[in-house]
Structure formats: structure tokens, C-alpha cells
XYZ file of N, CA and C in Angstrom:
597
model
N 0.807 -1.156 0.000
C 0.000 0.000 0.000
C 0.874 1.253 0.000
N 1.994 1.193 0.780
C 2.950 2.257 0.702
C 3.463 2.393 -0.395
N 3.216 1.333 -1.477
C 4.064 1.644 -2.739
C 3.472 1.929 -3.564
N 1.826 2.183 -3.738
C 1.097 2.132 -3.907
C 0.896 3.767 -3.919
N 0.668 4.037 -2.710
C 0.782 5.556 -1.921
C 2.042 6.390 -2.536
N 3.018 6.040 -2.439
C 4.297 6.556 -3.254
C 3.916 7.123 -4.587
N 3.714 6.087 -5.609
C 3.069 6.027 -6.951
C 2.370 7.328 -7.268
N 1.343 7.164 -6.140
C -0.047 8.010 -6.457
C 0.742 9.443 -5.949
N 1.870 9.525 -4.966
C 2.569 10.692 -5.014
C 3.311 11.050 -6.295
N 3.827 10.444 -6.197
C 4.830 10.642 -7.935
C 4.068 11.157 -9.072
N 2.987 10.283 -8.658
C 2.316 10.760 -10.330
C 1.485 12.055 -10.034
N 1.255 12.190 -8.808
C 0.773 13.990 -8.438
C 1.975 14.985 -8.106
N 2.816 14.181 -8.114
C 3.455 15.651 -8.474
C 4.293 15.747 -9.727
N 4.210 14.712 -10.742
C 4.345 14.817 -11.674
C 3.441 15.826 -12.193
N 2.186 15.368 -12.086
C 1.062 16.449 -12.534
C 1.566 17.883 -12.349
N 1.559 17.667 -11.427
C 1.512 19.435 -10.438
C 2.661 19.792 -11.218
N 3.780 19.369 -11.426
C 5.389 19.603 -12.355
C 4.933 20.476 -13.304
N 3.948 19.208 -14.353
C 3.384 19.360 -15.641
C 2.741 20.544 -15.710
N 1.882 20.640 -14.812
C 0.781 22.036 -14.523
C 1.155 23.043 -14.509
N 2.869 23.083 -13.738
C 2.975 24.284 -13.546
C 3.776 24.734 -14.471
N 4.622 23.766 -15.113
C 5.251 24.086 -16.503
C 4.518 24.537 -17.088
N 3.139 24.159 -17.328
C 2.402 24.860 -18.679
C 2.022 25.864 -18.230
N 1.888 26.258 -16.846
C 1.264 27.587 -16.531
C 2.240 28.407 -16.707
N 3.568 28.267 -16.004
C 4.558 29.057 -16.430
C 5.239 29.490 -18.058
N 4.865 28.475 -18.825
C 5.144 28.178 -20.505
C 4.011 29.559 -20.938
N 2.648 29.296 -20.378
C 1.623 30.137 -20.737
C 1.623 31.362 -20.527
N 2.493 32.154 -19.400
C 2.494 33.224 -19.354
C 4.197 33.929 -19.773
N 4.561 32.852 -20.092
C 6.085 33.460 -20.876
C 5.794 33.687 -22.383
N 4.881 32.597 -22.609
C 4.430 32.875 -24.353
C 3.101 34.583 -24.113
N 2.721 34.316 -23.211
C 1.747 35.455 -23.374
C 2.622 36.901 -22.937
N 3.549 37.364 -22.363
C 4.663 38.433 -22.268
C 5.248 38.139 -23.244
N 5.752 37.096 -24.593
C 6.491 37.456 -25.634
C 4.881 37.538 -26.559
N 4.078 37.356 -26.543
C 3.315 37.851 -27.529
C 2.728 39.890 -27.148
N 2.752 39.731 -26.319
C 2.365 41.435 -25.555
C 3.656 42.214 -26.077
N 4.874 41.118 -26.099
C 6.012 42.215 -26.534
C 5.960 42.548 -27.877
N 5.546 41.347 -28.314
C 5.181 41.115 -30.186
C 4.555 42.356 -30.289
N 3.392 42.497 -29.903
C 2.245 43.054 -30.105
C 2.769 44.304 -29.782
N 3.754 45.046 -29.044
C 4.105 46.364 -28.611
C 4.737 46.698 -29.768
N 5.944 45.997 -29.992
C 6.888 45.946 -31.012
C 5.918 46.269 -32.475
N 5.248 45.639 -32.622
C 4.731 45.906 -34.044
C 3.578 47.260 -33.954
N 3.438 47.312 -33.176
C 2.843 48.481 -32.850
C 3.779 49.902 -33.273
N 4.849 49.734 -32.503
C 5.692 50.714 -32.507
C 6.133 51.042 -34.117
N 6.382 49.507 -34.389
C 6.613 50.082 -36.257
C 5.715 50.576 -36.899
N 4.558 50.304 -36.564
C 3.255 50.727 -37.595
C 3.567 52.679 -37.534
N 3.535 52.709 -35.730
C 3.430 54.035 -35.807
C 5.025 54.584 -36.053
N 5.680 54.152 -36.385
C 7.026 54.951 -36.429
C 6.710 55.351 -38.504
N 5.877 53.842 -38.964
C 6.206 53.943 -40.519
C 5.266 54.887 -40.966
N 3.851 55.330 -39.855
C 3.145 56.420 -39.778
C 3.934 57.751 -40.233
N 4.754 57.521 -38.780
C 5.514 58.695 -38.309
C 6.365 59.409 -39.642
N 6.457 57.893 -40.251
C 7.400 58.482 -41.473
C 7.411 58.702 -42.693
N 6.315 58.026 -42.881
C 4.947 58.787 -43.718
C 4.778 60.044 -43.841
N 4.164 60.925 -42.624
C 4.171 62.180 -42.667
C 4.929 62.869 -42.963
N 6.427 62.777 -42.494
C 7.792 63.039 -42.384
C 7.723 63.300 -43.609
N 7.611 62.022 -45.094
C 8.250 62.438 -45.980
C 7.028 63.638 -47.211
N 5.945 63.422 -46.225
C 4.772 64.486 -46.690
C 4.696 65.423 -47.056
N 5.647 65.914 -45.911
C 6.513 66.711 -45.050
C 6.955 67.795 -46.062
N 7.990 66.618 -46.108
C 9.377 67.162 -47.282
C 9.094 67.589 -48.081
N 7.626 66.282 -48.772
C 7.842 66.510 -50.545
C 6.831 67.866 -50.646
N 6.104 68.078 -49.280
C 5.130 69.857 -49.518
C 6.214 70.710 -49.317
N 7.598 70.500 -48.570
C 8.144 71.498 -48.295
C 9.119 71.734 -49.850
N 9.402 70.533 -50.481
C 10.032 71.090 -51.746
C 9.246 71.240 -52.866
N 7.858 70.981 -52.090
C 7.077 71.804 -53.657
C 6.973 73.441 -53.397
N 6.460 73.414 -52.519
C 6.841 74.872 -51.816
C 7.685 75.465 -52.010
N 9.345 75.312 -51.960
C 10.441 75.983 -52.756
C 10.677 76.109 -54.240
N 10.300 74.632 -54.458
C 10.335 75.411 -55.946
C 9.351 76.322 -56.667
N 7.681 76.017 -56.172
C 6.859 77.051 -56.618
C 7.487 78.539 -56.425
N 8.289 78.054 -55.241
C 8.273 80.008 -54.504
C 9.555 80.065 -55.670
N 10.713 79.124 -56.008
C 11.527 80.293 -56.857
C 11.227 80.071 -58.216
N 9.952 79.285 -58.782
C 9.818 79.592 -59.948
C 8.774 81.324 -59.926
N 8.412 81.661 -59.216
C 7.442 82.703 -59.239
C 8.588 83.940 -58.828
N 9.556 83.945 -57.727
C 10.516 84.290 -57.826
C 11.244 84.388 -59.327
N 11.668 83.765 -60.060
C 12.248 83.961 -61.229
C 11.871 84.518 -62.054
N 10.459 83.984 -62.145
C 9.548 85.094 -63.763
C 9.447 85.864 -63.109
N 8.704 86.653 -61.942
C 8.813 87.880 -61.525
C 9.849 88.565 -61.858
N 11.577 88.277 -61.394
C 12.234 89.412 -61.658
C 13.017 89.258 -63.511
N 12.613 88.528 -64.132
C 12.947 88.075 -65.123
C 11.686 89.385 -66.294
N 10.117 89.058 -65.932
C 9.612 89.999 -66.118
C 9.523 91.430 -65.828
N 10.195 91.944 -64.642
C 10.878 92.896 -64.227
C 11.633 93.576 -65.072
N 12.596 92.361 -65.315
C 14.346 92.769 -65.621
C 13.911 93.332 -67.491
N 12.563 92.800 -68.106
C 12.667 93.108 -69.715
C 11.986 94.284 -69.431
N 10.872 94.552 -68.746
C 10.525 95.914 -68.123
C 11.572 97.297 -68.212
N 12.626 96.811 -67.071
C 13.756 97.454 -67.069
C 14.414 98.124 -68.418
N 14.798 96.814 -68.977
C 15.545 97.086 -69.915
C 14.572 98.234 -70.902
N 13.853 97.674 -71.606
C 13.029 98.865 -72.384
C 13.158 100.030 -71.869
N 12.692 100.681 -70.391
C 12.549 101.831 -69.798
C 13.679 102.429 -69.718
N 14.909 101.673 -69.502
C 16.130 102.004 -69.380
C 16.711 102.343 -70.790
N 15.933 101.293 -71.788
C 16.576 102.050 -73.512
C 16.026 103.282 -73.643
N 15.413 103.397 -73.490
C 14.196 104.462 -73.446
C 14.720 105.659 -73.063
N 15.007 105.529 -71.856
C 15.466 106.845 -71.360
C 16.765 107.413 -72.155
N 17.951 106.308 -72.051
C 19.155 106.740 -72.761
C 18.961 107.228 -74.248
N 17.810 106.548 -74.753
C 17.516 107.730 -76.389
C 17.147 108.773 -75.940
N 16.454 108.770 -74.708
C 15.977 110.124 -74.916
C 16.920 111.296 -74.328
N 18.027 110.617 -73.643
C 19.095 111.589 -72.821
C 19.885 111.813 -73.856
N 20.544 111.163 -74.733
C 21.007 110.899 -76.152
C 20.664 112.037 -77.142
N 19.395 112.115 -77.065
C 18.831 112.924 -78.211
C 18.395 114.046 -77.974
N 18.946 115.469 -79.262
C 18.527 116.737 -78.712
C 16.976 116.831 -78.666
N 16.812 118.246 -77.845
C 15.454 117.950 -77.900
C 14.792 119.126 -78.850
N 13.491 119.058 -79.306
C 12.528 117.816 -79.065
C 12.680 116.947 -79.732
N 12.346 115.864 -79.094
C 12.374 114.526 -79.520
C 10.583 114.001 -79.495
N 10.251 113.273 -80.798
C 9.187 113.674 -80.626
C 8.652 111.982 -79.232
N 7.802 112.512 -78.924
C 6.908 111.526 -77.840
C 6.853 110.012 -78.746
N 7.325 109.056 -77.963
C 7.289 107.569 -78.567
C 6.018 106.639 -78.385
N 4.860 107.033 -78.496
C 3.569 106.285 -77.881
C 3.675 104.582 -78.071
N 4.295 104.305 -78.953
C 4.125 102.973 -78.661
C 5.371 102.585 -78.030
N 6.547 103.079 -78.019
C 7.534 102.503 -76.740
C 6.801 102.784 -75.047
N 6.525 103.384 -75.055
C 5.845 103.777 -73.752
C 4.760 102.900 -73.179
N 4.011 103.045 -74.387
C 3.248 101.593 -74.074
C 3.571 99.982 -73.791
N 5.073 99.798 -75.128
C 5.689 98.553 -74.676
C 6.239 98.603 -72.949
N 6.931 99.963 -72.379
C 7.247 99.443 -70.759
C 5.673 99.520 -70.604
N 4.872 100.032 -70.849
C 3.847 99.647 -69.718
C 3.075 98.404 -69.946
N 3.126 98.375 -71.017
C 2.882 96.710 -70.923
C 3.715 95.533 -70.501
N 5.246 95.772 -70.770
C 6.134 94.901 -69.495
C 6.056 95.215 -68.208
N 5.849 96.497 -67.944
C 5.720 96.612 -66.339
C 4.147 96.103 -66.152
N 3.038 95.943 -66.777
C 1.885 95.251 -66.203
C 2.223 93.845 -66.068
N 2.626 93.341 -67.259
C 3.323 92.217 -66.759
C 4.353 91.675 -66.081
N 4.758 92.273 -65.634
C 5.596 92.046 -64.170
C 4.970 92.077 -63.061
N 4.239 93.284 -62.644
C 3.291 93.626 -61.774
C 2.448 91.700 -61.474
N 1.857 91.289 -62.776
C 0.933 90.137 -62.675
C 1.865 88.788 -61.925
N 2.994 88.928 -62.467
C 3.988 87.887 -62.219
C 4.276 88.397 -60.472
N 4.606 89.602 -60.431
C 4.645 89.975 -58.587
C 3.434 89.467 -57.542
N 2.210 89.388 -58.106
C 0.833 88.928 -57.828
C 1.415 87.484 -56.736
N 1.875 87.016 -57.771
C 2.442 85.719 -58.014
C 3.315 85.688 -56.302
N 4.605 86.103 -56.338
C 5.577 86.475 -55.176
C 4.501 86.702 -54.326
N 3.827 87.646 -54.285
C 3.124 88.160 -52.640
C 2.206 87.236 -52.389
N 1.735 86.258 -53.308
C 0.822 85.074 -53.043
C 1.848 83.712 -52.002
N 2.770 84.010 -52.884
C 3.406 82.697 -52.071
C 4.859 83.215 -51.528
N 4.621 84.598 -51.053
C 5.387 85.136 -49.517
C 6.937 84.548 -49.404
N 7.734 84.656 -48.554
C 6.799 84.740 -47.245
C 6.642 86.299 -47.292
N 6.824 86.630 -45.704
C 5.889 87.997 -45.606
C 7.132 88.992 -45.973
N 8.767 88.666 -45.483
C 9.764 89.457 -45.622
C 10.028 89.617 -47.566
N 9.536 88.737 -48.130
C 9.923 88.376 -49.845
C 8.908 89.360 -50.490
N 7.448 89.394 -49.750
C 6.545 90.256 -50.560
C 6.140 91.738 -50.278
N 6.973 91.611 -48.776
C 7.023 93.337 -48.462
C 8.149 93.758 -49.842
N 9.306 93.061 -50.046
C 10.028 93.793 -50.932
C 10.024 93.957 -52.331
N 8.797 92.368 -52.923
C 8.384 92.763 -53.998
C 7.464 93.829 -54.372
N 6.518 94.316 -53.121
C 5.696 95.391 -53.228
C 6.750 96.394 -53.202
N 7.181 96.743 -52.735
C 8.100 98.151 -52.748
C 9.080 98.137 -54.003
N 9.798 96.991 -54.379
C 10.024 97.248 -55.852
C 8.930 97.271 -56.668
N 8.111 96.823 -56.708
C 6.888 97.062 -57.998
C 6.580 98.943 -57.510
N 6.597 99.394 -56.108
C 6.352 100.648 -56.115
C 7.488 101.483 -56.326
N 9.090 101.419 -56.550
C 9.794 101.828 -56.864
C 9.904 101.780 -58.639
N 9.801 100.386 -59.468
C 9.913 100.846 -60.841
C 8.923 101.631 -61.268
N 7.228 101.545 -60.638
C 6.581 102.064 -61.225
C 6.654 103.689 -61.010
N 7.345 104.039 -60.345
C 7.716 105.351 -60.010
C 8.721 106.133 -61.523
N 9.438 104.637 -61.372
C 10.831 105.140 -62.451
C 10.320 105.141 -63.690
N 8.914 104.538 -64.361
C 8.410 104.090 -65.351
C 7.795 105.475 -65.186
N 6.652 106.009 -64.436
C 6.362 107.225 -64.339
C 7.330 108.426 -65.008
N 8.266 108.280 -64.453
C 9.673 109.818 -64.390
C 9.922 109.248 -65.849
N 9.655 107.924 -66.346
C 10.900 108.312 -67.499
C 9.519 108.804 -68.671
N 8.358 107.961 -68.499
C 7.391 108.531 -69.431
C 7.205 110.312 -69.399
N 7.202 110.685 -68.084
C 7.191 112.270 -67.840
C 8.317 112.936 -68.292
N 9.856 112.372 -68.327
C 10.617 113.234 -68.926
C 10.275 112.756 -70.157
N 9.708 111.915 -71.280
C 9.227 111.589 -72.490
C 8.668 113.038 -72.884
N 7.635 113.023 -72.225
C 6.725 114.355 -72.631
C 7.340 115.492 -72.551
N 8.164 115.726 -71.769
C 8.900 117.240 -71.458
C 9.890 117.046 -72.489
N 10.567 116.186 -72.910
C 11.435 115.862 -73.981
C 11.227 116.243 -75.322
N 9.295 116.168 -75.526
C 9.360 116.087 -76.529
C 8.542 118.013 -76.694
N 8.611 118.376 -75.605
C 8.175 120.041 -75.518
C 9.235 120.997 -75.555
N 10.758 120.397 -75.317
C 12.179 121.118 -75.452
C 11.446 121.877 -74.107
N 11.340 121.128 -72.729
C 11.019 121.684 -71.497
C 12.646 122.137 -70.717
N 12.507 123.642 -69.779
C 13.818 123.777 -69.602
C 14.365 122.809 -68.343
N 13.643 121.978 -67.817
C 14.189 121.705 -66.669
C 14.636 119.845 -66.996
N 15.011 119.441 -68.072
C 15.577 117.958 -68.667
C 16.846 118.054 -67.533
N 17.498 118.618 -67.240
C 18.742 118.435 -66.313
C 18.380 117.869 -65.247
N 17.618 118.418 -64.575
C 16.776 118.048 -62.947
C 16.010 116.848 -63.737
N 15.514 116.673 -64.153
C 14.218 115.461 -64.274
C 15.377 114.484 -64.434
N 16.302 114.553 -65.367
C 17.603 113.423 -65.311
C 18.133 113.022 -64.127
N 18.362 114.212 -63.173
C 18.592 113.715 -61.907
C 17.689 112.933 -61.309
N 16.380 113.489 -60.824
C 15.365 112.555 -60.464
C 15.563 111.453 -60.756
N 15.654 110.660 -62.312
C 15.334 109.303 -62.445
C 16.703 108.814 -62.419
N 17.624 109.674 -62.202
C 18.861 108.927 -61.863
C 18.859 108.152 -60.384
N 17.964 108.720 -59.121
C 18.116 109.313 -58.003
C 16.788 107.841 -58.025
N 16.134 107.765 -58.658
C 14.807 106.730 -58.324
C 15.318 105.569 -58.620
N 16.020 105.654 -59.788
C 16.845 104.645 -60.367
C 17.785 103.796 -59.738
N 18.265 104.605 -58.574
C 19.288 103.769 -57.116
C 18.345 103.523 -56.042
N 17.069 103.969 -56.157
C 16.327 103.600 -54.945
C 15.251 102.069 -55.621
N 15.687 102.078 -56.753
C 14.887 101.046 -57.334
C 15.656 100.125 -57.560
N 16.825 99.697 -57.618
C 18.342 99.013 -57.379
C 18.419 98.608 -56.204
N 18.220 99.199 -55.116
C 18.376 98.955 -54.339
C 17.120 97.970 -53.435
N 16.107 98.447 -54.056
C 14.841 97.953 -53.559
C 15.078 95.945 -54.317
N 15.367 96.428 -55.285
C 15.776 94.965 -56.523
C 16.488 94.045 -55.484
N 18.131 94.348 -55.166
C 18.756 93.792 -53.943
C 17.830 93.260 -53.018
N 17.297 94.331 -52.336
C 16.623 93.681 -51.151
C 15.585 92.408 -51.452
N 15.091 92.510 -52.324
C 13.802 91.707 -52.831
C 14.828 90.608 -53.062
N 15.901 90.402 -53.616
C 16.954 88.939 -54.113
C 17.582 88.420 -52.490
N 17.853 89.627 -52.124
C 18.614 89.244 -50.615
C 17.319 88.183 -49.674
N 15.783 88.637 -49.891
C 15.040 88.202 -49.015
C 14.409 86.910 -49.846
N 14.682 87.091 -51.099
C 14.113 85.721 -51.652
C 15.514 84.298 -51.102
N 16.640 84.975 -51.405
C 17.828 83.823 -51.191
C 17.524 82.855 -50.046
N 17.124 83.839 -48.995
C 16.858 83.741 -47.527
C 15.848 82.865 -47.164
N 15.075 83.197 -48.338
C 13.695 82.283 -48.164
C 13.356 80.623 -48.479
N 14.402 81.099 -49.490
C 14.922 79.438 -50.787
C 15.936 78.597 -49.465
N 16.799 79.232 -48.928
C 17.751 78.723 -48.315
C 16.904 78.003 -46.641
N 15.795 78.503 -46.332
C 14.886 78.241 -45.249
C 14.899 77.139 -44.789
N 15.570 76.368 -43.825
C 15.374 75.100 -43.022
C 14.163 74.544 -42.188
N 13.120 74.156 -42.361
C 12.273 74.151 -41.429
C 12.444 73.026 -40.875
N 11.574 73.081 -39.244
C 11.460 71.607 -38.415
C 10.304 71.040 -39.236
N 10.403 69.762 -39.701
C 9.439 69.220 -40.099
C 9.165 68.251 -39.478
N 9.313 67.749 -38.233
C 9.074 67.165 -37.244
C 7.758 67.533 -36.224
């Protein structure tokens, strides 16, 4: 009976062995599946994370290049503006006077300076705020110089006595409109060159 009794021990605590192996088996597999389950978690949201990230980027380099293609035709439409107004004037500093009034050169700058103006539209739309304060103030500086040179046009072509002074003037608008040009390139560079957190 004692061996009997023995037996029936052995084989209960065999059991109990067995039992507790699997209980212990059961909660080691259930902490590596919780870790599973964290772990893949974490990638989903990291590949989220990086998702956005590259969202990110690709709005932030559409964004630069819109801004320096609008940047470019702006001062590109500017710069043929320029040039005309600037031929313009030198015939007319060039030439004794009267010289008669050029209606359709006058009209060609003002039709490059409207179209520049449309292309500036452009810049102050897509900023930032330091890029379109200075495209407004150059669009209000050439159109000043476009003014003076059409006005010495007319006095040019009346043999008016004061062509000396009006030359000065648009000489004198002419560095404040140069200068305004600079600033507007200095604040676009600044803008192109812009690091943001995209985080």
C-alpha cells in the first residue's frame, strides 16, 4: 500500500510539475506575444511617423520650388521691363530735344511693367511675408521710375527747360529702385535657403 501511496505521489506531483510548466510556458508565451504586439505596434506608428515626415518634405520642396519659380519670372519679367525703360530713357538723354513723344515705346514698358506687376501677384501670393514686403516696394519703386521716365518723355518732346533736374530725379529713383531689386533677391535667397522643423 505504501508503494502504492508513493506512486499516487509521484504521479501527483508529476502532474503538479506538468501544470505548472504549462502555466509558467503560458504566461512566458503570453509576455512574448504582448512584446510582439508592442513591437509591431511601434513600427506601424514609427512607418506612420514616417509617412508624414516624408509628406513633409515633398510639400516642403514643392513649396520651394513654386516660390523660386514665381521668384524667377517675376524678376525676369521685371528685368525686360527694365531694360526697355532704361533704352528708353538713354535715347531720350542721347537725343537733342525735341524729340518727338514715342507712344508705342511707352506703351511697350507699360505693358512689361503690367506684366511684371501680374507675375509679382504671383511672389506676394506665395510670400513669405519678408519676400513680398520687398516685392511690393520694388513694384512701387519701378513704377515710379516708369512714371519719371514717361514724364521726362513728354517734357522731352516740348524742349522743357528743366531735362537736367528730371535726369537727376530718375537717376536718383533709379538707385532707390536698385536697391529695392537687392533687397527683394537678398530676401528671396533667404527664403529658398529656409530650413524648417518638419518634425
Amino acid at each position: 500500500m505504501i508503494s502504492v501511496l508513493v506512486a499516487a505521489v509521484g504521479v501527483l506531483g508529476t502532474a503538479l510539475g506538468a501544470g505548472l510548466t504549462a502555466v509558467i510556458a503560458a504566461r512566458a508565451e503570453s509576455r512574448r506575444q504582448a512584446a510582439l504586439e508592442r513591437e509591431q505596434a511601434r513600427k506601424e506608428l514609427m512607418q506612420k511617423d514616417n509617412q508624414v515626415l516624408d509628406l513633409r518634405v515633398e510639400h516642403f520642396r514643392w513649396r520651394r520650388e513654386r516660390r523660386q519659380t514665381a521668384y524667377l519670372e517675376f524678376l525676369q519679367a521685371l528685368a525686360a521691363a527694365d531694360r526697355a525703360n532704361l533704352q528708353e530713357f538713354r535715347t531720350l538723354k542721347a537725343a537733342t530735344p525735341p524729340e518727338p513723344f514715342a507712344v508705342e515705346r511707352i506703351a511697350e514698358i507699360r505693358r512689361l511693367f503690367k506684366h511684371a506687376e501680374q507675375a509679382g501677384d504671383l511672389v506676394l501670393l506665395e510670400g513669405p511675408d519678408q519676400v513680398a514686403a520687398a516685392t511690393h516696394e520694388l513694384i512701387l519703386q519701378f513704377g515710379t521710375l516708369v512714371q519719371a521716365v514717361r514724364d521726362f518723355a513728354e517734357a522731352h518732346s516740348g524742349s522743357a527747360d528743366d531735362l537736367p533736374a528730371r535726369v537727376q530725379t530718375i537717376e536718383a529713383i533709379g538707385e532707390r529702385y536698385l536697391a529695392a531689386r537687392l533687397e527683394l533677391i537678398r530676401g528671396a535667397r533667404v527664403a529658398l535657403d529656409e530650413i524648417i522643423d518638419i518634425r
